[in-house]
Coordinates of C-alpha atoms in Angstrom, one line a residue:
X77 CA -16.8 -65.1 22.1
X78 CA -18.4 -61.6 22.0
X79 CA -15.9 -60.3 24.6
X80 CA -12.9 -61.8 22.7
X81 CA -14.0 -60.2 19.4
X82 CA -14.4 -56.8 21.1
X83 CA -11.1 -57.1 22.8
X84 CA -9.2 -58.0 19.6
X85 CA -10.7 -55.1 17.7
X86 CA -10.0 -52.7 20.6
X87 CA -6.5 -53.9 21.1
X88 CA -5.7 -53.2 17.4
X89 CA -6.6 -49.5 17.7
X90 CA -6.1 -48.5 21.3
X91 CA -2.5 -47.4 20.6
X92 CA -3.7 -45.2 17.8
X93 CA -5.4 -42.0 18.7
X94 CA -4.3 -39.6 16.1
X95 CA -5.6 -36.1 16.0
X96 CA -8.9 -35.9 14.2
X97 CA -9.3 -34.1 10.9
X98 CA -10.4 -30.6 11.0
X99 CA -14.1 -30.1 10.1
X100 CA -14.2 -26.5 9.0
X101 CA -12.5 -23.2 9.1
X102 CA -14.8 -22.0 11.9
X103 CA -13.0 -21.9 15.2
X104 CA -15.0 -23.6 17.9
X105 CA -14.2 -25.0 21.3
X106 CA -14.5 -28.7 21.4
X107 CA -16.7 -30.4 24.0
X108 CA -15.0 -32.5 26.6
X109 CA -14.2 -35.9 25.1
X110 CA -16.0 -38.9 26.6
X111 CA -14.1 -41.6 28.4
X112 CA -13.5 -43.7 25.4
X113 CA -11.7 -40.9 23.4
X114 CA -9.2 -39.5 25.8
X115 CA -5.6 -40.0 24.5
X116 CA -2.5 -41.5 26.0
X117 CA -4.2 -43.2 28.9
X118 CA -5.1 -46.7 29.8
X119 CA -8.5 -46.9 31.5
X120 CA -9.9 -49.2 34.0
X121 CA -13.6 -49.3 34.8
X122 CA -14.3 -47.6 38.1
X123 CA -18.0 -47.1 38.4
X124 CA -21.0 -45.7 36.6
X125 CA -21.7 -42.5 38.5
X126 CA -25.2 -41.5 39.6
X127 CA -25.9 -38.3 37.7
X128 CA -27.5 -35.7 39.9
X129 CA -27.7 -32.0 39.5
X130 CA -24.3 -30.4 40.0
X131 CA -22.2 -33.5 39.5
X132 CA -19.6 -33.7 36.7
X133 CA -19.9 -36.1 33.8
X134 CA -17.5 -38.9 34.9
X135 CA -17.8 -42.6 34.0
X136 CA -14.2 -43.9 33.9
X137 CA -11.4 -43.1 36.2
X138 CA -8.0 -42.5 34.6
X139 CA -5.1 -44.6 36.0
X140 CA -2.3 -42.5 37.3
X141 CA 0.2 -44.3 35.0
X142 CA 0.4 -42.6 31.6
X143 CA 1.5 -44.9 28.8
X144 CA 3.6 -43.7 25.9
X145 CA 3.5 -46.8 23.8
X146 CA 4.3 -46.3 20.1
X147 CA 1.9 -47.5 17.4
X148 CA 2.3 -51.1 16.3
X149 CA 3.6 -51.1 12.7
X150 CA 1.4 -54.1 12.0
X151 CA -1.8 -52.3 13.1
X152 CA -4.2 -51.7 10.2
X153 CA -4.6 -48.0 9.4
X154 CA -7.9 -46.3 10.0
X155 CA -10.4 -46.7 7.1
X156 CA -10.0 -43.9 4.6
X157 CA -13.3 -42.2 3.5
X158 CA -14.1 -42.4 -0.2
X159 CA -13.9 -38.9 -1.7
X160 CA -16.4 -39.8 -4.5
X161 CA -19.3 -37.3 -4.2
X162 CA -21.8 -40.2 -4.7
X163 CA -20.6 -41.8 -1.4
X164 CA -20.1 -38.7 0.7
X165 CA -21.7 -38.6 4.1
X166 CA -24.6 -36.1 4.6
X167 CA -26.7 -34.9 7.5
X168 CA -30.3 -35.9 7.5
X169 CA -31.9 -32.5 7.4
X170 CA -35.3 -33.7 8.5
X171 CA -34.5 -33.8 12.2
X172 CA -33.0 -30.3 12.1
X173 CA -35.7 -28.8 9.9
X174 CA -38.8 -30.5 11.2
X175 CA -37.8 -32.0 14.5
X176 CA -36.9 -29.1 16.8
X177 CA -39.4 -28.3 19.5
X178 CA -39.2 -25.0 21.5
X179 CA -40.1 -26.7 24.8
X180 CA -37.9 -25.2 27.5
X181 CA -37.5 -28.5 29.4
X182 CA -35.9 -30.1 26.4
X183 CA -33.2 -27.5 26.1
X184 CA -30.6 -29.1 28.4
X185 CA -27.6 -27.0 29.4
X186 CA -25.4 -30.1 29.3
X187 CA -27.3 -32.8 27.5
X188 CA -24.9 -35.7 27.8
X189 CA -25.0 -36.4 31.5
X190 CA -28.8 -35.6 31.6
X191 CA -29.5 -38.1 28.8
X192 CA -27.2 -40.8 30.2
X193 CA -29.2 -40.5 33.4
X194 CA -32.4 -40.7 31.4
X195 CA -31.1 -43.7 29.5
X196 CA -30.2 -45.5 32.7
X197 CA -33.6 -44.7 34.2
X198 CA -35.4 -46.1 31.2
X199 CA -33.0 -48.9 30.4
X200 CA -35.6 -51.6 31.3
X201 CA -37.9 -50.3 28.6
X202 CA -37.1 -51.0 25.0
X203 CA -39.8 -48.5 23.9
X204 CA -41.0 -45.4 25.8
X205 CA -44.6 -44.5 26.0
X206 CA -45.9 -40.9 26.2
X207 CA -46.9 -41.3 29.9
X208 CA -43.5 -42.8 30.8
X209 CA -41.8 -39.9 28.9
X210 CA -43.9 -37.3 30.7
X211 CA -43.0 -38.7 34.1
X212 CA -39.3 -39.0 33.3
X213 CA -38.9 -35.4 31.9
X214 CA -41.6 -33.9 34.1
X215 CA -43.5 -32.5 31.2
X216 CA -47.2 -32.5 30.3
X217 CA -48.8 -35.4 28.5
X218 CA -49.6 -33.1 25.6
X219 CA -45.9 -32.3 25.2
X220 CA -44.9 -35.9 25.6
X221 CA -47.3 -36.9 22.9
X222 CA -46.0 -34.0 20.7
X223 CA -42.5 -35.4 21.1
X224 CA -43.6 -38.9 19.9
X225 CA -45.5 -37.4 17.0
X226 CA -42.6 -35.2 16.0
X227 CA -40.1 -38.0 16.3
X228 CA -42.3 -40.3 14.2
X229 CA -42.3 -37.6 11.5
X230 CA -38.5 -37.4 11.2
X231 CA -37.5 -41.0 11.8
X232 CA -35.1 -42.6 9.3
X233 CA -36.9 -45.9 9.1
X234 CA -40.5 -46.2 7.8
X235 CA -40.6 -49.7 9.3
X236 CA -40.4 -48.5 12.8
X237 CA -43.6 -49.3 14.8
X238 CA -44.0 -45.7 15.8
X239 CA -44.2 -44.6 12.2
X240 CA -46.7 -47.3 11.3
X241 CA -48.9 -46.8 14.4
X242 CA -52.4 -45.5 14.1
X243 CA -53.1 -42.3 16.0
X244 CA -54.8 -44.2 18.8
X245 CA -51.8 -46.6 19.1
X246 CA -49.0 -44.0 19.4
X247 CA -49.1 -43.8 23.2
X248 CA -48.9 -47.5 23.7
X249 CA -46.4 -48.3 20.9
X250 CA -44.0 -45.6 22.1
X251 CA -40.5 -44.7 20.8
X252 CA -37.3 -46.7 20.6
X253 CA -35.2 -45.5 23.5
X254 CA -32.1 -44.9 21.4
X255 CA -33.9 -42.9 18.8
X256 CA -35.6 -40.9 21.5
X257 CA -32.2 -40.1 23.2
X258 CA -30.8 -38.9 19.9
X259 CA -33.9 -36.8 19.2
X260 CA -33.6 -35.2 22.7
X261 CA -29.9 -34.5 22.2
X262 CA -30.3 -32.4 19.1
X263 CA -32.8 -30.2 20.8
X264 CA -29.8 -28.3 22.0
X265 CA -29.0 -27.4 18.4
X266 CA -29.5 -23.7 17.9
X267 CA -29.7 -22.8 21.6
X268 CA -31.0 -19.4 22.9
X269 CA -28.0 -17.3 24.1
X270 CA -28.7 -15.5 27.4
X271 CA -27.8 -11.8 27.1
X272 CA -25.6 -11.8 30.2
X273 CA -23.7 -14.9 29.4
X274 CA -20.0 -14.6 30.1
X275 CA -18.8 -18.1 29.1
X276 CA -17.0 -17.7 25.8
X277 CA -17.1 -21.4 25.2
X278 CA -20.9 -21.5 25.5
X279 CA -21.1 -18.4 23.3
X280 CA -19.2 -20.1 20.5
X281 CA -21.4 -23.1 20.8
X282 CA -24.7 -21.2 20.1
X283 CA -26.8 -22.2 17.2
X284 CA -28.2 -20.8 14.9
X285 CA -25.9 -17.8 15.3
X286 CA -23.9 -19.6 12.5
X287 CA -27.0 -20.9 10.8
X288 CA -27.2 -18.3 8.0
X289 CA -30.3 -19.6 6.3
X290 CA -32.5 -19.4 9.4
X291 CA -30.8 -16.3 10.6
X292 CA -31.3 -14.4 7.4
X293 CA -35.0 -15.2 7.2
X294 CA -35.5 -14.4 10.9
X295 CA -33.9 -11.0 10.5
X296 CA -36.1 -9.9 7.6
X297 CA -39.8 -9.9 7.0
X298 CA -41.0 -11.5 3.7
X299 CA -41.3 -8.1 2.0
X300 CA -38.0 -6.9 3.3
X301 CA -36.5 -10.2 2.0
X302 CA -37.8 -9.5 -1.4
X303 CA -36.4 -6.0 -1.6
X304 CA -33.0 -7.0 -0.1
X305 CA -30.0 -7.3 -2.5
X306 CA -28.2 -9.6 -0.1
X307 CA -27.5 -13.1 -1.1
X308 CA -29.5 -15.7 0.7
X309 CA -27.1 -18.5 2.0
X310 CA -27.3 -21.7 0.1
X311 CA -28.4 -25.1 1.2
X312 CA -24.8 -26.2 1.0
X313 CA -23.9 -23.6 3.6
X314 CA -26.6 -25.0 5.9
X315 CA -25.5 -28.5 5.3
X316 CA -21.9 -27.6 6.2
X317 CA -23.1 -26.1 9.5
X318 CA -25.1 -29.2 10.3
X319 CA -22.1 -31.4 9.6
X320 CA -19.9 -29.2 11.7
X321 CA -22.4 -29.5 14.6
X322 CA -22.5 -33.3 14.3
X323 CA -18.7 -33.7 14.1
X324 CA -18.2 -31.5 17.1
X325 CA -20.8 -33.5 19.2
X326 CA -20.2 -36.9 17.7
X327 CA -18.2 -38.1 20.7
X328 CA -21.0 -37.3 23.1
X329 CA -23.6 -38.8 20.7
X330 CA -21.6 -42.1 20.5
X331 CA -21.3 -42.2 24.3
X332 CA -25.1 -42.3 24.4
X333 CA -25.2 -45.3 22.1
X334 CA -22.2 -47.2 23.3
X335 CA -22.4 -50.2 25.7
X336 CA -19.7 -51.5 28.1
X337 CA -18.2 -55.0 27.4
X338 CA -16.0 -56.7 29.9
X339 CA -12.6 -57.8 28.6
X340 CA -8.9 -58.0 29.4
X341 CA -6.9 -54.8 29.4
X342 CA -3.2 -54.6 29.0
X343 CA -0.8 -52.1 30.6
X344 CA 2.9 -51.9 31.0
X345 CA 4.4 -52.0 34.5
X346 CA 8.1 -51.9 35.5
X347 CA 9.5 -54.3 33.0
X348 CA 6.6 -56.7 33.0
X349 CA 3.1 -56.9 31.6
X350 CA 0.1 -56.3 33.8
X351 CA -3.3 -57.7 33.1
X352 CA -6.4 -56.5 34.7
X353 CA -10.2 -56.5 34.1
X354 CA -11.5 -53.6 32.1
X355 CA -14.6 -52.4 30.4
X356 CA -14.4 -51.4 26.8
X357 CA -17.1 -49.4 25.2
X358 CA -18.4 -50.7 21.9
X359 CA -21.2 -50.2 19.4
X360 CA -23.2 -53.1 18.1
X361 CA -24.4 -53.0 14.5
X362 CA -27.9 -52.4 15.6
X363 CA -26.8 -49.4 17.8
X364 CA -24.7 -48.1 15.0
X365 CA -27.7 -48.1 12.6
X366 CA -29.5 -45.7 14.9
X367 CA -26.9 -43.1 13.8
X368 CA -28.9 -43.2 10.6
X369 CA -31.3 -40.9 12.3
X370 CA -28.7 -38.1 11.9
X371 CA -26.4 -39.3 9.0
X372 CA -26.7 -41.0 5.7
X373 CA -24.7 -41.8 2.5
X374 CA -26.0 -41.2 -1.0
X375 CA -26.6 -38.1 -3.1
X376 CA -27.9 -36.8 -6.4
X377 CA -30.8 -39.2 -6.6
X378 CA -28.7 -42.3 -5.7
X379 CA -30.1 -44.9 -3.4
X380 CA -29.4 -44.2 0.2
X381 CA -26.8 -46.6 1.7
X382 CA -27.2 -47.7 5.3
X383 CA -24.4 -46.8 7.6
X384 CA -23.6 -50.4 8.4
X385 CA -23.2 -51.2 4.7
X386 CA -20.9 -48.2 4.3
X387 CA -18.8 -48.8 7.5
X388 CA -15.8 -51.1 7.0
X389 CA -16.2 -52.7 10.4
X390 CA -19.8 -53.9 9.6
X391 CA -19.8 -54.2 5.8
X392 CA -20.6 -57.7 4.4
X393 CA -21.6 -59.1 7.7
X394 CA -23.0 -62.6 7.6
X395 CA -26.7 -62.2 8.0
X396 CA -26.8 -65.6 9.9
X397 CA -24.2 -64.5 12.4
X398 CA -24.4 -61.5 14.7
X399 CA -21.7 -59.0 13.7
X400 CA -19.0 -58.3 16.3
X401 CA -19.4 -54.9 17.9
X402 CA -16.9 -52.1 16.9
X403 CA -14.9 -50.1 19.5
X404 CA -16.4 -46.7 20.0
X405 CA -13.0 -45.0 19.2
X406 CA -12.9 -46.7 15.8
X407 CA -16.5 -45.6 15.0
X408 CA -15.7 -42.0 16.0
X409 CA -12.5 -41.9 13.9
X410 CA -14.3 -43.2 10.9
X411 CA -17.3 -40.9 11.1
X412 CA -15.1 -37.9 11.8
X413 CA -12.9 -38.6 8.8
X414 CA -16.0 -39.0 6.6
X415 CA -17.5 -35.7 7.8
X416 CA -14.2 -33.9 7.2
X417 CA -14.1 -35.3 3.7
X418 CA -17.7 -34.1 3.1
X419 CA -17.0 -30.7 4.5
X420 CA -13.9 -30.3 2.2
X421 CA -16.1 -31.3 -0.8
X422 CA -18.7 -28.7 0.2
X423 CA -16.1 -26.0 0.6
X424 CA -14.6 -26.7 -2.8
X425 CA -18.1 -26.7 -4.4
X426 CA -19.0 -23.3 -2.8
X427 CA -15.6 -21.9 -3.8
X428 CA -15.9 -23.0 -7.4
X429 CA -19.3 -21.4 -7.7
X430 CA -18.1 -18.1 -6.2
X431 CA -15.0 -18.0 -8.3
X432 CA -16.3 -19.6 -11.4
X433 CA -18.3 -18.2 -14.3
X434 CA -21.7 -16.6 -13.5
X435 CA -24.6 -18.9 -13.7
X436 CA -28.1 -17.5 -13.4
X437 CA -29.3 -20.6 -11.5
X438 CA -26.9 -19.9 -8.7
X439 CA -28.3 -16.5 -7.8
X440 CA -31.4 -15.5 -6.0
X441 CA -34.1 -14.0 -8.2
X442 CA -35.1 -10.3 -8.0
X443 CA -38.9 -9.9 -7.6
X444 CA -39.2 -6.6 -9.4
X445 CA -41.1 -7.8 -12.4
X446 CA -43.5 -10.5 -13.3
X447 CA -41.8 -12.6 -16.0
X448 CA -41.4 -16.3 -16.7
X449 CA -37.6 -16.0 -16.7
X450 CA -37.6 -15.0 -13.0
X451 CA -38.8 -18.4 -11.9
X452 CA -36.3 -20.7 -10.4
X453 CA -37.3 -24.4 -9.9
X454 CA -34.8 -27.1 -9.5
X455 CA -34.3 -30.5 -8.1
X456 CA -32.2 -30.3 -5.0
X457 CA -30.0 -32.8 -3.2
X458 CA -31.4 -36.1 -1.9
X459 CA -34.9 -35.8 -3.2
X460 CA -35.8 -32.1 -2.6
X461 CA -37.4 -29.8 -5.2
X462 CA -37.0 -26.0 -4.8
X463 CA -39.6 -23.6 -6.1
X464 CA -38.2 -20.1 -5.8
X465 CA -38.9 -16.6 -6.9
X466 CA -42.4 -16.9 -8.4
X467 CA -44.1 -13.5 -8.6
X468 CA -47.5 -12.6 -10.1
X469 CA -48.0 -15.9 -11.8
X470 CA -50.1 -19.1 -11.6
X471 CA -47.8 -22.1 -11.2
X472 CA -48.5 -25.8 -11.3
X473 CA -46.5 -28.9 -10.3
X474 CA -47.7 -32.4 -11.0
X475 CA -46.0 -35.6 -9.8
X476 CA -44.3 -36.0 -13.2
X477 CA -42.8 -32.5 -12.8
X478 CA -41.1 -33.4 -9.5
X479 CA -38.9 -36.1 -11.0
X480 CA -39.0 -38.4 -8.0
X481 CA -38.5 -35.6 -5.4
X482 CA -40.1 -36.5 -2.1
X483 CA -40.0 -33.0 -0.6
X484 CA -40.7 -29.5 -1.8
X485 CA -39.4 -26.1 -0.6
X486 CA -41.2 -23.0 -1.7
X487 CA -39.1 -19.9 -1.2
X488 CA -39.7 -16.2 -1.8
X489 CA -42.9 -16.5 -3.8
X490 CA -45.2 -13.5 -3.9
X491 CA -48.6 -12.3 -5.4
X492 CA -49.1 -15.8 -7.0
X493 CA -51.1 -18.9 -6.9
X494 CA -49.1 -22.2 -6.6
X495 CA -50.6 -25.6 -7.1
X496 CA -48.2 -28.5 -6.0
X497 CA -50.5 -31.4 -6.6
X498 CA -48.4 -34.4 -5.7
X499 CA -47.8 -36.9 -2.9
X500 CA -44.9 -35.6 -0.8
X501 CA -43.1 -36.6 2.4
X502 CA -42.1 -33.0 3.5
X503 CA -43.0 -29.5 2.4
X504 CA -41.5 -26.2 3.5
X505 CA -42.8 -22.7 2.8
X506 CA -40.4 -19.8 3.6
X507 CA -40.7 -16.1 3.2
X508 CA -43.8 -15.9 1.0
X509 CA -46.4 -13.1 0.9
X510 CA -49.7 -12.3 -0.7
X511 CA -50.0 -15.8 -2.2
X512 CA -52.2 -18.9 -2.3
X513 CA -50.3 -22.1 -2.0
X514 CA -52.1 -25.5 -2.5
X515 CA -50.1 -28.5 -1.4
X516 CA -51.3 -32.0 -2.4
X517 CA -50.8 -34.7 0.2
X518 CA -47.9 -34.4 2.6
X519 CA -47.3 -37.6 4.6
X520 CA -44.7 -36.4 7.1
X521 CA -44.7 -32.7 7.9
X522 CA -45.4 -29.2 6.6
X523 CA -43.6 -26.2 7.9
X524 CA -44.7 -22.6 7.1
X525 CA -42.3 -19.9 8.3
X526 CA -41.9 -16.1 8.0
X527 CA -44.9 -15.7 5.7
X528 CA -47.3 -12.7 5.4
X529 CA -50.9 -12.7 4.0
X530 CA -50.6 -16.2 2.6
X531 CA -53.4 -18.7 2.2
X532 CA -52.2 -22.3 2.6
X533 CA -54.4 -25.3 1.6
X534 CA -53.0 -28.7 2.5
X535 CA -53.9 -32.2 3.4
X536 CA -51.1 -33.4 5.7
X537 CA -50.1 -35.6 8.6
X538 CA -48.9 -32.6 10.6
X539 CA -48.2 -28.8 10.2
X540 CA -46.0 -26.4 12.0
X541 CA -46.5 -22.6 11.7
X542 CA -43.8 -20.3 12.8
X543 CA -43.5 -16.5 12.8
X544 CA -46.3 -15.7 10.3
X545 CA -48.7 -12.8 10.0
X546 CA -52.2 -12.5 8.7
X547 CA -52.2 -15.9 7.1
X548 CA -55.2 -18.3 6.7
X549 CA -54.7 -22.1 6.8
X550 CA -57.3 -24.5 5.3
X551 CA -56.2 -27.7 6.8
X552 CA -56.9 -31.4 6.6
X553 CA -54.5 -32.7 9.3
X554 CA -54.3 -35.8 11.4
X555 CA -52.3 -34.2 14.2
X556 CA -52.7 -30.9 16.1
X557 CA -51.4 -27.9 14.2
X558 CA -48.3 -26.6 16.0
X559 CA -47.9 -22.8 16.5
X560 CA -44.3 -21.7 17.2
X561 CA -42.8 -18.3 17.6
X562 CA -44.2 -14.8 17.1
X563 CA -47.4 -15.4 15.1
X564 CA -50.0 -12.6 14.6
X565 CA -53.6 -12.6 13.2
X566 CA -53.7 -16.2 12.0
X567 CA -56.9 -18.0 11.1
X568 CA -57.6 -21.7 10.5
X569 CA -60.4 -23.4 8.7
X570 CA -61.3 -26.9 7.5
X571 CA -59.9 -28.2 4.2
X572 CA -61.8 -26.7 1.3
X573 CA -60.7 -28.2 -2.0
X574 CA -60.0 -31.3 -4.0
X575 CA -58.4 -32.5 -7.3
X576 CA -58.9 -35.7 -9.1
X577 CA -56.0 -37.6 -7.7
X578 CA -56.1 -36.3 -4.1
X579 CA -57.4 -39.5 -2.5
X580 CA -54.9 -41.7 -4.3
X581 CA -52.1 -39.3 -3.1
X582 CA -53.4 -39.3 0.5
X583 CA -53.4 -43.1 0.5
X584 CA -49.8 -43.2 -0.9
X585 CA -48.5 -41.1 2.0
X586 CA -50.8 -42.4 4.8
X587 CA -53.2 -39.5 5.5
X588 CA -56.5 -40.6 7.1
X589 CA -59.4 -38.5 5.8
X590 CA -61.6 -39.5 8.8
X591 CA -59.4 -37.5 11.2
X592 CA -59.1 -33.7 10.9
X593 CA -57.8 -31.8 13.9
X594 CA -57.6 -28.5 12.0
X595 CA -58.9 -26.4 14.9
X596 CA -57.0 -28.1 17.8
X597 CA -54.0 -25.8 17.6
X598 CA -51.1 -26.2 20.1
X599 CA -49.1 -23.1 20.9
X600 CA -45.6 -23.4 22.4
X601 CA -45.0 -19.7 23.3
X602 CA -43.8 -16.6 21.5
X603 CA -40.1 -17.1 22.1
X604 CA -38.5 -19.8 20.1
X605 CA -35.1 -20.8 21.6
X606 CA -34.0 -22.1 18.2
X607 CA -34.4 -18.7 16.6
X608 CA -32.2 -16.3 18.4
X609 CA -32.4 -13.5 15.8
X610 CA -36.1 -13.3 15.7
X611 CA -36.3 -13.0 19.4
X612 CA -33.1 -11.6 21.0
X613 CA -31.8 -13.1 24.2
X614 CA -33.3 -11.8 27.3
X615 CA -36.8 -11.3 26.0
X616 CA -39.2 -13.1 28.4
X617 CA -41.7 -15.5 26.9
X618 CA -45.3 -14.4 26.8
X619 CA -48.5 -16.2 26.0
X620 CA -49.0 -16.7 22.3
X621 CA -51.7 -14.8 20.4
X622 CA -54.8 -17.1 20.0
X623 CA -55.6 -18.4 16.5
X624 CA -59.0 -17.6 15.2
X625 CA -61.4 -19.8 13.3
X626 CA -62.6 -18.6 9.9
X627 CA -66.3 -17.5 10.3
X628 CA -68.4 -20.2 8.7
X629 CA -70.3 -17.5 6.7
X630 CA -67.0 -16.5 5.2
X631 CA -66.0 -20.0 4.3
X632 CA -65.9 -20.9 0.6
X633 CA -64.6 -23.8 -1.5
X634 CA -61.5 -23.3 -3.5
X635 CA -61.7 -24.5 -7.1
X636 CA -58.6 -26.1 -8.6
X637 CA -58.8 -25.9 -12.4
X638 CA -59.0 -29.2 -14.2
X639 CA -56.2 -28.7 -16.8
X640 CA -56.5 -32.1 -18.3
X641 CA -60.3 -32.3 -18.6
X642 CA -61.7 -35.8 -19.1
X643 CA -58.1 -37.2 -19.3
X644 CA -57.6 -36.8 -15.6
X645 CA -56.8 -40.2 -14.1
X646 CA -58.1 -39.7 -10.6
X647 CA -61.4 -40.6 -9.0
X648 CA -61.8 -37.9 -6.4
X649 CA -65.0 -36.0 -7.0
X650 CA -65.4 -34.0 -3.7
X651 CA -63.6 -32.9 -0.6
X652 CA -62.5 -36.1 1.2
X653 CA -62.6 -34.4 4.6
X654 CA -66.0 -34.1 6.2
X655 CA -66.9 -30.5 7.0
X656 CA -68.0 -29.5 10.5
X657 CA -71.7 -28.9 10.8
X658 CA -71.5 -25.1 10.9
X659 CA -69.3 -24.9 7.8
X660 CA -71.4 -27.5 5.9
X661 CA -74.6 -25.6 6.7
X662 CA -73.0 -22.3 5.4
X663 CA -71.8 -24.1 2.3
X664 CA -75.3 -25.4 1.6
X665 CA -76.8 -22.0 2.1
X666 CA -74.3 -20.4 -0.3
X667 CA -75.2 -23.1 -2.9
X668 CA -78.9 -22.5 -2.4
X669 CA -78.5 -18.7 -2.7
X670 CA -76.5 -19.1 -5.9
X671 CA -79.1 -21.3 -7.4
X672 CA -81.9 -18.9 -6.5
X673 CA -79.9 -15.9 -7.9
X674 CA -79.3 -17.7 -11.2
X675 CA -83.0 -18.5 -11.4
X676 CA -84.0 -14.9 -10.7
X677 CA -81.7 -13.7 -13.4
X678 CA -83.0 -16.1 -15.9
X679 CA -86.6 -15.4 -15.1
X680 CA -86.3 -11.6 -14.8
X681 CA -88.6 -9.7 -17.2
X682 CA -85.9 -7.7 -18.8
X683 CA -85.6 -6.2 -22.3
X684 CA -82.6 -7.2 -24.3
X685 CA -80.8 -3.9 -23.7
X686 CA -81.5 -4.3 -19.9
X687 CA -80.0 -7.8 -20.0
X688 CA -76.9 -6.4 -21.7
X689 CA -76.6 -3.7 -19.1
X690 CA -76.9 -6.2 -16.3
X691 CA -74.3 -8.5 -17.8
X692 CA -71.9 -5.6 -18.2
X693 CA -72.4 -4.6 -14.6
X694 CA -71.7 -8.2 -13.4
X695 CA -68.6 -8.4 -15.5
X696 CA -67.4 -5.1 -14.2
X697 CA -67.9 -6.2 -10.5
X698 CA -66.1 -9.5 -11.2
X699 CA -63.2 -7.6 -12.8
X700 CA -62.9 -5.3 -9.8
X701 CA -62.9 -8.4 -7.6
X702 CA -60.1 -9.9 -9.6
X703 CA -58.0 -6.8 -9.4
X704 CA -58.7 -6.4 -5.7
X705 CA -57.5 -9.9 -5.0
X706 CA -54.5 -9.8 -7.3
X707 CA -55.8 -12.7 -9.2
X708 CA -56.0 -11.1 -12.7
X709 CA -52.4 -11.7 -13.6
X710 CA -52.6 -15.3 -12.3
X711 CA -55.7 -16.0 -14.4
X712 CA -54.0 -14.7 -17.5
X713 CA -50.7 -16.4 -16.9
X714 CA -52.5 -19.8 -16.5
X715 CA -53.7 -19.3 -20.1
X716 CA -50.2 -18.6 -21.5

C-alpha cells in the first residue's frame, strides 16, 4: 500500500518540472541537482555507489531515451505559498548563530557525497554516540562530545532525548542520525576561501563573504565600530542570506533525508508503453519534520507551526494512520516556492524602509553622547529582544520588560552596566567595550563576539567566546567554555553574584548549579573558517593564546542592587554555585579584613574633627575609584 501511494503521488508530478522561482537578485552558480530533480529524463534505479575519495556523486543512471511528454492538464498544480507575512517561511537562526564549529574536519569540500557515505555507514544506528561519531569522522572524543553538546543547544525539538539528557547521559543517548547529518551539512556555511583558489563557482559559494552582519563586525574593532558612520546591516539582510543559502542547497539537503521506495515506472517506447521496476525517492512525514531544524513558519510572536502542518501533502493527516510519503521533487518545489515568497517579502520590506520616511528606530545609534534618547531596545522577530546603543548608563531588564522574548542580543553598548535578569534560551553580545554585562539564566547558549574590556557575568548551559580582547568572564556553566578565533588577554573566574529570582530562573531553563566547568576552556584555534574577514585566506592556524584564571586574591563578589526591596518575589539569598576552595578562602579573608577595618575605625580614639577628616578622605578615595572605573555616570543614571 505504501508503494502504491508513493507511486500515485510521484506519477502526478513527474511530468511537471518547471523552473524554480528565483530566490534573490544575487547571482550564484547552482549546485548540481541530485538525482530526483533532473529534468526531462525518466530514471531507473541502477545502484547506490560506494563513495570513496575521488569518486563523483552518482546514485541514479540516466536512461538514454529522453522523454518530452507534455504536462497532463488534469494534474494538480503545485501548492502556492501563502504570501501572508504571518505564514511566511523563515530560517531558524539558532543553528547558524550558535551551531557553527571551526573544526577543520567538519568543513567538507563537497558535503553531500561525504554525508551520504556517513549516513550509509551509520544507517544501523538510530542514534549516534560520541564514541561512534569520533570513529566515523576520525576526530577526538572531545570534539565529538562538543558536536553533541552544540547540536543539543540548537535542536528544534525540546523533547528530543539529547536535549533532555543529563551531562553524564549525553554520550550514551547520542544524536538522531538525521539531525546530525543536517548539522554537519551546514558546517560548510561560511567557508574559508583559499587565497589561490581559481574556481569561480567555489568563489561565488563562499560564506560569509555575503554575510554582511558578520563581515562588518569582523572588519572593525568595537571602538572602530562605534566611530564608524557606516550602516550596520539589518537582521532582515542576514535572514535573506540564510534563506538564499538554504534555497540553493535544499536539493542536496533533501537528498540526505530522502529514502528510496520501489514502484512501477512508466516510459514511452516506440508506440507502446513500457513498464519497468524503478526506485522513487520520497520523504516520510517524520523525515520531513527534521527540516524543522533549519526552517519554520510563524512570525511576530505567533505560534510556530510545524512544517508538516503547513505542508499541503501532510496537512490534516489522520493521527491513527501513517501519512503517505511525499515525492522529493514535490517537497523541493514547495519549499523553494515558499522561500522565494519569503525573500520577495523581505526585499519589499527593506526597500520600503530605505525609500520611506525616516524613522529613528531604523537607524543605528551614534555613541557620541550619553543620553537616554540614544538607547534602542526593541522586540525582534520570532522571540528576540535587541538592546543596542547604550552608552554611559546603567540599564536593567526584568522578565516583564522582555514581553515574552526568549533570546536577547546586546549590540554596540559601551561604558555601561547592563543587568538582564531574566530566564533566556539564547543570548548574544556583539561589539561592546568597557562595559559590565550581567545575564540572568541562559538555558541554551551564550555567544560573546568582538568585545573589548568587557566583564560578562552569566549562569548558562554553555558559552562561546570569539575574537575578544582583555575581557573577564565570571561563569557558572554546565559545559566547557568554547574559545574561537583570535582572542587576547582573556580571564575566567567562577560565578560571583546573585539576585533574588536567580535560582527560579535557572530551574526554568535547566541549569544545574552543582556543575560549574568555568575553568575547563576548550580552544579551537586562532583561525575561524566561518569568519573570512577577521582572518584572511592563507593565514595558517596557530595555537590559541591561553586563557588565564583570575587570581583568587583579586576575586570579589558583584553586588546587584535590589531595586524592589522587600517586594522582591525570589528566594535566592546567595551565590548558587559553590566557589572553589581558593576563591572561597580569599572571599572569607576579605570579609574578615573588612570587619576588622570597620571595628578599628569605630574604636579609633579620634577627635570629632579627625573623624570628619578621615571620612572626607575615604569619600575622596571612593570617588576617585568611581571615576577610574567609569562607574560614576552609571551610579547616577540608576537614580534617575
